[in-house]
Amino acid sequence: MTYLLDGRNSPPHPEFLLRLRQAISRDRCAAHTDPELWRQAAVDSLRERGADDAEIAHVLDILQQIVRYAGRFRADRILPPDGCVTSALGYDYGHAVNVARWSLGARFAEQSEDEEMVTLVGELCREHYTSWADFSAGYILGRALRFDEESFGHMYSSALSPHRILTQDPASPWRNIPFQLTSN
């Protein structure tokens, strides 16, 4: 659970790239229109950290995967035409909620502990995302980068269908429960 909550279950490079894009952009998604600026910033940052050519090539390959996935996300309406994924930690956070549920079901945790974990996950999600749809895009990207290998197969489509239902069905909790908490 600690690894999931800390975002250490997933590979670090996608999150590095997504945070870097936000750092070089005034608008949280503007840099998706200029992948070359993003690529150069990644190379510069990696060189400053002492990365070798092999690591740089690997990270640039991930950057191109993110660009291609984002294009597909826009085509599939996971993202709006000008949207981008701001964090891939949604996959770890979604998994953390499942682990909490399974722990409760297996009686490894008390209900109060489970509720505390789920509440913490919600707080972490609100730090990285602005809406249910934004969280979902991060979840799908994190999952796809780990398991889909740009095949747009089962690991992609089995996340796309729930995204559509939860964002479009008027009875969906995502349409009826605010993502951001309001203060009293």
PDB file of C-alpha atoms in Angstrom, residues 47-183:
ATOM      1  CA  ARG A  47      21.779  15.223 -18.817  1.00  0.00           C
ATOM      2  CA  GLU A  48      21.870  17.471 -15.715  1.00  0.00           C
ATOM      3  CA  ARG A  49      21.055  14.387 -13.642  1.00  0.00           C
ATOM      4  CA  GLY A  50      23.889  12.437 -15.262  1.00  0.00           C
ATOM      5  CA  ALA A  51      21.767  10.095 -17.376  1.00  0.00           C
ATOM      6  CA  ASP A  52      23.585   8.149 -20.061  1.00  0.00           C
ATOM      7  CA  ASP A  53      22.530   7.951 -23.708  1.00  0.00           C
ATOM      8  CA  ALA A  54      20.676   4.657 -23.197  1.00  0.00           C
ATOM      9  CA  GLU A  55      18.509   6.081 -20.399  1.00  0.00           C
ATOM     10  CA  ILE A  56      17.834   9.238 -22.403  1.00  0.00           C
ATOM     11  CA  ALA A  57      16.747   7.165 -25.405  1.00  0.00           C
ATOM     12  CA  HIS A  58      14.483   5.064 -23.164  1.00  0.00           C
ATOM     13  CA  VAL A  59      12.838   8.145 -21.631  1.00  0.00           C
ATOM     14  CA  LEU A  60      12.374   9.764 -25.048  1.00  0.00           C
ATOM     15  CA  ASP A  61      10.673   6.577 -26.235  1.00  0.00           C
ATOM     16  CA  ILE A  62       8.254   6.873 -23.299  1.00  0.00           C
ATOM     17  CA  LEU A  63       7.668  10.531 -24.174  1.00  0.00           C
ATOM     18  CA  GLN A  64       6.685   9.525 -27.701  1.00  0.00           C
ATOM     19  CA  GLN A  65       4.391   6.821 -26.307  1.00  0.00           C
ATOM     20  CA  ILE A  66       2.691   9.433 -24.121  1.00  0.00           C
ATOM     21  CA  VAL A  67       2.257  11.702 -27.152  1.00  0.00           C
ATOM     22  CA  ARG A  68       0.733   8.848 -29.178  1.00  0.00           C
ATOM     23  CA  TYR A  69      -1.535   7.736 -26.321  1.00  0.00           C
ATOM     24  CA  ALA A  70      -2.695  11.330 -25.797  1.00  0.00           C
ATOM     25  CA  GLY A  71      -3.577  11.555 -29.483  1.00  0.00           C
ATOM     26  CA  ARG A  72      -5.589   8.368 -29.206  1.00  0.00           C
ATOM     27  CA  PHE A  73      -7.185   9.584 -25.960  1.00  0.00           C
ATOM     28  CA  ARG A  74      -8.349  12.708 -27.801  1.00  0.00           C
ATOM     29  CA  ALA A  75      -9.702  10.632 -30.691  1.00  0.00           C
ATOM     30  CA  ASP A  76     -11.539   8.358 -28.227  1.00  0.00           C
ATOM     31  CA  ARG A  77     -12.755  11.379 -26.232  1.00  0.00           C
ATOM     32  CA  ILE A  78     -10.974  10.392 -23.045  1.00  0.00           C
ATOM     33  CA  LEU A  79      -9.414  13.847 -23.349  1.00  0.00           C
ATOM     34  CA  PRO A  80     -10.899  16.998 -24.835  1.00  0.00           C
ATOM     35  CA  PRO A  81      -9.280  18.255 -28.080  1.00  0.00           C
ATOM     36  CA  ASP A  82      -6.888  20.506 -26.140  1.00  0.00           C
ATOM     37  CA  GLY A  83      -6.456  18.187 -23.149  1.00  0.00           C
ATOM     38  CA  CYS A  84      -3.540  16.230 -21.804  1.00  0.00           C
ATOM     39  CA  VAL A  85      -2.856  13.762 -19.026  1.00  0.00           C
ATOM     40  CA  THR A  86      -1.279  15.544 -16.084  1.00  0.00           C
ATOM     41  CA  SER A  87      -0.190  12.500 -14.060  1.00  0.00           C
ATOM     42  CA  ALA A  88      -0.019   8.733 -14.526  1.00  0.00           C
ATOM     43  CA  LEU A  89      -0.329   8.103 -10.785  1.00  0.00           C
ATOM     44  CA  GLY A  90      -4.046   7.444 -11.205  1.00  0.00           C
ATOM     45  CA  TYR A  91      -3.218   3.809 -11.924  1.00  0.00           C
ATOM     46  CA  ASP A  92      -1.444   3.383  -8.575  1.00  0.00           C
ATOM     47  CA  TYR A  93      -4.185   5.268  -6.742  1.00  0.00           C
ATOM     48  CA  GLY A  94      -6.954   3.228  -8.338  1.00  0.00           C
ATOM     49  CA  HIS A  95      -5.060   0.064  -7.445  1.00  0.00           C
ATOM     50  CA  ALA A  96      -4.664   1.304  -3.848  1.00  0.00           C
ATOM     51  CA  VAL A  97      -8.443   1.568  -3.489  1.00  0.00           C
ATOM     52  CA  ASN A  98      -8.775  -2.020  -4.693  1.00  0.00           C
ATOM     53  CA  VAL A  99      -6.100  -3.211  -2.241  1.00  0.00           C
ATOM     54  CA  ALA A 100      -7.977  -1.455   0.571  1.00  0.00           C
ATOM     55  CA  ARG A 101     -11.230  -3.148  -0.485  1.00  0.00           C
ATOM     56  CA  TRP A 102      -9.562  -6.552  -0.746  1.00  0.00           C
ATOM     57  CA  SER A 103      -7.905  -6.094   2.656  1.00  0.00           C
ATOM     58  CA  LEU A 104     -11.260  -5.327   4.218  1.00  0.00           C
ATOM     59  CA  GLY A 105     -12.927  -8.262   2.454  1.00  0.00           C
ATOM     60  CA  ALA A 106     -10.181 -10.621   3.593  1.00  0.00           C
ATOM     61  CA  ARG A 107     -10.431  -9.211   7.135  1.00  0.00           C
ATOM     62  CA  PHE A 108      -6.854  -7.957   7.107  1.00  0.00           C
ATOM     63  CA  ALA A 109      -8.152  -4.464   7.896  1.00  0.00           C
ATOM     64  CA  GLU A 110     -10.906  -2.913   9.953  1.00  0.00           C
ATOM     65  CA  GLN A 111     -13.546  -0.805   8.231  1.00  0.00           C
ATOM     66  CA  SER A 112     -12.141   2.359   9.834  1.00  0.00           C
ATOM     67  CA  GLU A 113      -8.657   1.562   8.446  1.00  0.00           C
ATOM     68  CA  ASP A 114     -10.132   0.921   5.020  1.00  0.00           C
ATOM     69  CA  GLU A 115     -12.064   4.185   5.081  1.00  0.00           C
ATOM     70  CA  GLU A 116      -8.914   6.034   6.157  1.00  0.00           C
ATOM     71  CA  MET A 117      -6.959   4.584   3.215  1.00  0.00           C
ATOM     72  CA  VAL A 118      -9.670   5.392   0.686  1.00  0.00           C
ATOM     73  CA  THR A 119      -9.941   8.939   2.064  1.00  0.00           C
ATOM     74  CA  LEU A 120      -6.165   9.351   1.758  1.00  0.00           C
ATOM     75  CA  VAL A 121      -6.276   8.124  -1.837  1.00  0.00           C
ATOM     76  CA  GLY A 122      -8.984  10.680  -2.561  1.00  0.00           C
ATOM     77  CA  GLU A 123      -6.815  13.451  -1.120  1.00  0.00           C
ATOM     78  CA  LEU A 124      -3.863  12.343  -3.260  1.00  0.00           C
ATOM     79  CA  CYS A 125      -6.052  12.232  -6.365  1.00  0.00           C
ATOM     80  CA  ARG A 126      -7.255  15.774  -5.747  1.00  0.00           C
ATOM     81  CA  GLU A 127      -3.610  16.915  -5.528  1.00  0.00           C
ATOM     82  CA  HIS A 128      -2.921  15.581  -9.041  1.00  0.00           C
ATOM     83  CA  TYR A 129      -6.243  15.802 -10.868  1.00  0.00           C
ATOM     84  CA  THR A 130      -9.051  18.316 -11.273  1.00  0.00           C
ATOM     85  CA  SER A 131     -11.975  16.006 -12.091  1.00  0.00           C
ATOM     86  CA  TRP A 132     -13.122  12.406 -12.331  1.00  0.00           C
ATOM     87  CA  ALA A 133     -12.416  12.446 -16.074  1.00  0.00           C
ATOM     88  CA  ASP A 134      -8.922  13.854 -15.466  1.00  0.00           C
ATOM     89  CA  PHE A 135      -8.252  11.103 -12.893  1.00  0.00           C
ATOM     90  CA  SER A 136      -9.570   8.474 -15.297  1.00  0.00           C
ATOM     91  CA  ALA A 137      -7.247   9.650 -18.081  1.00  0.00           C
ATOM     92  CA  GLY A 138      -4.313   9.348 -15.662  1.00  0.00           C
ATOM     93  CA  TYR A 139      -5.442   5.890 -14.613  1.00  0.00           C
ATOM     94  CA  ILE A 140      -5.769   4.729 -18.218  1.00  0.00           C
ATOM     95  CA  LEU A 141      -2.383   6.162 -19.218  1.00  0.00           C
ATOM     96  CA  GLY A 142      -0.626   4.564 -16.241  1.00  0.00           C
ATOM     97  CA  ARG A 143      -2.252   1.232 -16.996  1.00  0.00           C
ATOM     98  CA  ALA A 144      -1.599   1.429 -20.733  1.00  0.00           C
ATOM     99  CA  LEU A 145       2.060   2.370 -20.329  1.00  0.00           C
ATOM    100  CA  ARG A 146       2.584  -0.611 -18.037  1.00  0.00           C
ATOM    101  CA  PHE A 147       0.613  -3.279 -19.858  1.00  0.00           C
ATOM    102  CA  ASP A 148      -0.718  -2.274 -23.284  1.00  0.00           C
ATOM    103  CA  GLU A 149       2.505  -1.705 -25.296  1.00  0.00           C
ATOM    104  CA  GLU A 150       0.553   0.544 -27.684  1.00  0.00           C
ATOM    105  CA  SER A 151      -1.523  -2.366 -28.923  1.00  0.00           C
ATOM    106  CA  PHE A 152      -4.742  -0.599 -27.907  1.00  0.00           C
ATOM    107  CA  GLY A 153      -5.910  -4.059 -26.970  1.00  0.00           C
ATOM    108  CA  HIS A 154      -7.700  -5.433 -23.928  1.00  0.00           C
ATOM    109  CA  MET A 155      -5.753  -3.409 -21.335  1.00  0.00           C
ATOM    110  CA  TYR A 156      -6.787  -0.225 -23.142  1.00  0.00           C
ATOM    111  CA  SER A 157     -10.317  -1.100 -24.212  1.00  0.00           C
ATOM    112  CA  SER A 158     -11.254  -2.582 -20.833  1.00  0.00           C
ATOM    113  CA  ALA A 159     -10.440   0.795 -19.256  1.00  0.00           C
ATOM    114  CA  LEU A 160     -12.022   2.867 -22.045  1.00  0.00           C
ATOM    115  CA  SER A 161     -15.476   1.344 -21.642  1.00  0.00           C
ATOM    116  CA  PRO A 162     -15.824   2.126 -17.894  1.00  0.00           C
ATOM    117  CA  HIS A 163     -14.430   5.622 -18.548  1.00  0.00           C
ATOM    118  CA  ARG A 164     -17.201   6.269 -21.051  1.00  0.00           C
ATOM    119  CA  ILE A 165     -19.913   4.883 -18.790  1.00  0.00           C
ATOM    120  CA  LEU A 166     -18.732   6.763 -15.714  1.00  0.00           C
ATOM    121  CA  THR A 167     -18.275  10.083 -17.516  1.00  0.00           C
ATOM    122  CA  GLN A 168     -21.413   9.925 -19.692  1.00  0.00           C
ATOM    123  CA  ASP A 169     -24.189   8.091 -17.842  1.00  0.00           C
ATOM    124  CA  PRO A 170     -26.358  10.664 -16.010  1.00  0.00           C
ATOM    125  CA  ALA A 171     -26.757   8.215 -13.091  1.00  0.00           C
ATOM    126  CA  SER A 172     -22.998   7.674 -12.729  1.00  0.00           C
ATOM    127  CA  PRO A 173     -21.430   8.575  -9.389  1.00  0.00           C
ATOM    128  CA  TRP A 174     -18.888  10.601 -11.353  1.00  0.00           C
ATOM    129  CA  ARG A 175     -21.730  12.777 -12.604  1.00  0.00           C
ATOM    130  CA  ASN A 176     -23.316  13.063  -9.157  1.00  0.00           C
ATOM    131  CA  ILE A 177     -20.490  13.115  -6.598  1.00  0.00           C
ATOM    132  CA  PRO A 178     -18.207  16.163  -6.759  1.00  0.00           C
ATOM    133  CA  PHE A 179     -14.555  15.352  -7.343  1.00  0.00           C
ATOM    134  CA  GLN A 180     -13.348  18.342  -5.364  1.00  0.00           C
ATOM    135  CA  LEU A 181     -14.518  18.644  -1.776  1.00  0.00           C
ATOM    136  CA  THR A 182     -16.195  21.841  -0.770  1.00  0.00           C
ATOM    137  CA  SER A 183     -15.365  23.435   2.550  1.00  0.00           C
TER     138      SER A 183
END
